[in-house]
Amino acid sequence: MILTWPTGWVGNRVLRRWGDVADPTADQIAVVVRYLRERRILVAPLMFLAPLTARAMPALIGPANDLGSFHLLGSLLVAWLLAETLGSLLPRRGALRTASLARRGWRGLVPVWAIGLHLGLTAVAVAFAVVALAMSGAGWYLIMVVGASSLAVYGIGWLAAIRPAAADDRVDGALRMRSARVAVGVGVLGSALLIGAGADRLASLARVSHAPAWLDGFAPVSLWASVALLVVALIGWSRVIGAPKHG
């Protein structure tokens, strides 16, 4: 948190990369730095609460081993999404809606392929969780996390599309794009980890003596598939949060 604390240099870089601002002013940079610090401050307590919540909730919803590899890193990604969601709901000082020729919508903020990647990974994660649920009656936790994280991702994107982030139109465009792309990027990684959690669950079920024969062959395939999809997700995440360079 200390090493990545937003500074004026970070604000300058955000405006140059996420927006078409070749020579940002001190006021523009200050707006971006304040915006980023609000989210960073929100992440701090959520980073501590998320892993505790991840271990407490299965006691109410289902077995803790439903989480698999999602225990720590996945819960921190959820904390990141929650911070972005809460930050998007904070009142923006001086951020009045102004007329602009810039497109305010998903297509103008996030590449279509990134949304497709997230939806595809999410569908696979749900499929694995449903199979685990059908086999053992456990798996609701994974399904609930997939649903909640998807709502957060597209809720942040929706807010970025309709809600101004700053009065300055160029700063506003940069912050909107940054918020929507970060949300989708985190969602892509989170879905990949949930696929891994589902594959772990299926592998544990395959070791049960009364497991069906097809599951014994499918579980190893699902584990290798989860690793491959995690690599795809990492590549996709790096591309979607890699802001387009301007100028």
mmCIF file of N, CA and C in Angstrom, residues 96-109 157-158 160-174 176-177:
data_model
loop_
_atom_site.group_PDB
_atom_site.id
_atom_site.type_symbol
_atom_site.label_atom_id
_atom_site.label_comp_id
_atom_site.label_asym_id
_atom_site.label_seq_id
_atom_site.Cartn_x
_atom_site.Cartn_y
_atom_site.Cartn_z
ATOM 1 N N LEU A 96 -19.973 17.685 -12.648
ATOM 2 C CA LEU A 96 -21.270 17.938 -13.239
ATOM 3 C C LEU A 96 -21.334 17.308 -14.618
ATOM 4 N N ARG A 97 -22.526 16.843 -15.012
ATOM 5 C CA ARG A 97 -22.686 16.252 -16.324
ATOM 6 C C ARG A 97 -22.609 17.354 -17.374
ATOM 7 N N THR A 98 -21.749 17.191 -18.348
ATOM 8 C CA THR A 98 -21.586 18.167 -19.414
ATOM 9 C C THR A 98 -21.761 17.491 -20.761
ATOM 10 N N ALA A 99 -22.118 18.301 -21.763
ATOM 11 C CA ALA A 99 -22.262 17.766 -23.111
ATOM 12 C C ALA A 99 -20.894 17.391 -23.651
ATOM 13 N N SER A 100 -20.824 16.233 -24.312
ATOM 14 C CA SER A 100 -19.547 15.766 -24.831
ATOM 15 C C SER A 100 -19.796 14.914 -26.058
ATOM 16 N N LEU A 101 -18.854 14.979 -27.000
ATOM 17 C CA LEU A 101 -18.935 14.147 -28.187
ATOM 18 C C LEU A 101 -18.401 12.746 -27.927
ATOM 19 N N ALA A 102 -17.745 12.530 -26.777
ATOM 20 C CA ALA A 102 -17.179 11.217 -26.443
ATOM 21 C C ALA A 102 -18.304 10.219 -26.171
ATOM 22 N N ARG A 103 -18.153 9.031 -26.646
ATOM 23 C CA ARG A 103 -19.160 7.993 -26.463
ATOM 24 C C ARG A 103 -19.166 7.516 -25.023
ATOM 25 N N ARG A 104 -20.343 7.580 -24.389
ATOM 26 C CA ARG A 104 -20.494 7.116 -23.015
ATOM 27 C C ARG A 104 -21.146 5.739 -23.036
ATOM 28 N N GLY A 105 -20.390 4.709 -23.111
ATOM 29 C CA GLY A 105 -20.943 3.365 -23.152
ATOM 30 C C GLY A 105 -19.839 2.346 -23.073
ATOM 31 N N TRP A 106 -20.252 1.067 -22.958
ATOM 32 C CA TRP A 106 -19.277 -0.009 -22.807
ATOM 33 C C TRP A 106 -18.278 -0.033 -23.954
ATOM 34 N N ARG A 107 -18.772 0.153 -25.189
ATOM 35 C CA ARG A 107 -17.887 0.058 -26.351
ATOM 36 C C ARG A 107 -16.811 1.126 -26.330
ATOM 37 N N GLY A 108 -17.109 2.248 -25.718
ATOM 38 C CA GLY A 108 -16.117 3.307 -25.651
ATOM 39 C C GLY A 108 -15.161 3.179 -24.475
ATOM 40 N N LEU A 109 -15.464 2.267 -23.561
ATOM 41 C CA LEU A 109 -14.648 2.144 -22.360
ATOM 42 C C LEU A 109 -13.863 0.837 -22.297
ATOM 43 N N GLY A 157 -18.974 -0.897 -14.345
ATOM 44 C CA GLY A 157 -18.976 -0.456 -15.737
ATOM 45 C C GLY A 157 -20.174 0.418 -16.066
ATOM 46 N N TRP A 158 -21.341 0.050 -15.534
ATOM 47 C CA TRP A 158 -22.543 0.843 -15.761
ATOM 48 C C TRP A 158 -22.398 2.234 -15.144
ATOM 49 N N ALA A 160 -19.610 3.771 -14.563
ATOM 50 C CA ALA A 160 -18.603 4.495 -15.341
ATOM 51 C C ALA A 160 -19.202 5.071 -16.612
ATOM 52 N N ALA A 161 -20.188 4.379 -17.172
ATOM 53 C CA ALA A 161 -20.791 4.829 -18.420
ATOM 54 C C ALA A 161 -21.776 5.973 -18.212
ATOM 55 N N ILE A 162 -22.454 6.008 -17.058
ATOM 56 C CA ILE A 162 -23.526 6.990 -16.880
ATOM 57 C C ILE A 162 -23.188 8.107 -15.907
ATOM 58 N N ARG A 163 -22.158 7.906 -15.075
ATOM 59 C CA ARG A 163 -21.906 8.853 -13.987
ATOM 60 C C ARG A 163 -20.599 9.592 -14.200
ATOM 61 N N PRO A 164 -20.633 10.928 -14.193
ATOM 62 C CA PRO A 164 -19.385 11.677 -14.386
ATOM 63 C C PRO A 164 -18.417 11.465 -13.242
ATOM 64 N N ALA A 165 -17.123 11.418 -13.562
ATOM 65 C CA ALA A 165 -16.088 11.234 -12.549
ATOM 66 C C ALA A 165 -15.357 12.533 -12.248
ATOM 67 N N ALA A 166 -15.404 13.492 -13.166
ATOM 68 C CA ALA A 166 -14.718 14.772 -12.983
ATOM 69 C C ALA A 166 -15.374 15.802 -13.884
ATOM 70 N N ALA A 167 -15.235 17.074 -13.520
ATOM 71 C CA ALA A 167 -15.829 18.142 -14.318
ATOM 72 C C ALA A 167 -15.093 18.329 -15.637
ATOM 73 N N ASP A 168 -13.772 18.211 -15.603
ATOM 74 C CA ASP A 168 -12.958 18.327 -16.813
ATOM 75 C C ASP A 168 -13.250 17.125 -17.712
ATOM 76 N N ASP A 169 -13.666 17.371 -18.953
ATOM 77 C CA ASP A 169 -14.117 16.287 -19.811
ATOM 78 C C ASP A 169 -13.015 15.280 -20.107
ATOM 79 N N ARG A 170 -11.781 15.740 -20.317
ATOM 80 C CA ARG A 170 -10.691 14.806 -20.638
ATOM 81 C C ARG A 170 -10.298 13.989 -19.419
ATOM 82 N N VAL A 171 -10.290 14.601 -18.255
ATOM 83 C CA VAL A 171 -10.023 13.861 -17.017
ATOM 84 C C VAL A 171 -11.152 12.864 -16.761
ATOM 85 N N ASP A 172 -12.384 13.316 -16.993
ATOM 86 C CA ASP A 172 -13.544 12.461 -16.809
ATOM 87 C C ASP A 172 -13.446 11.208 -17.678
ATOM 88 N N GLY A 173 -13.089 11.380 -18.951
ATOM 89 C CA GLY A 173 -12.970 10.240 -19.849
ATOM 90 C C GLY A 173 -11.892 9.266 -19.407
ATOM 91 N N ALA A 174 -10.764 9.794 -18.938
ATOM 92 C CA ALA A 174 -9.668 8.931 -18.487
ATOM 93 C C ALA A 174 -10.074 8.115 -17.265
ATOM 94 N N ARG A 176 -13.168 7.379 -16.219
ATOM 95 C CA ARG A 176 -14.223 6.421 -16.552
ATOM 96 C C ARG A 176 -13.627 5.164 -17.179
ATOM 97 N N MET A 177 -12.728 5.364 -18.149
ATOM 98 C CA MET A 177 -12.127 4.217 -18.818
ATOM 99 C C MET A 177 -11.311 3.386 -17.848
#
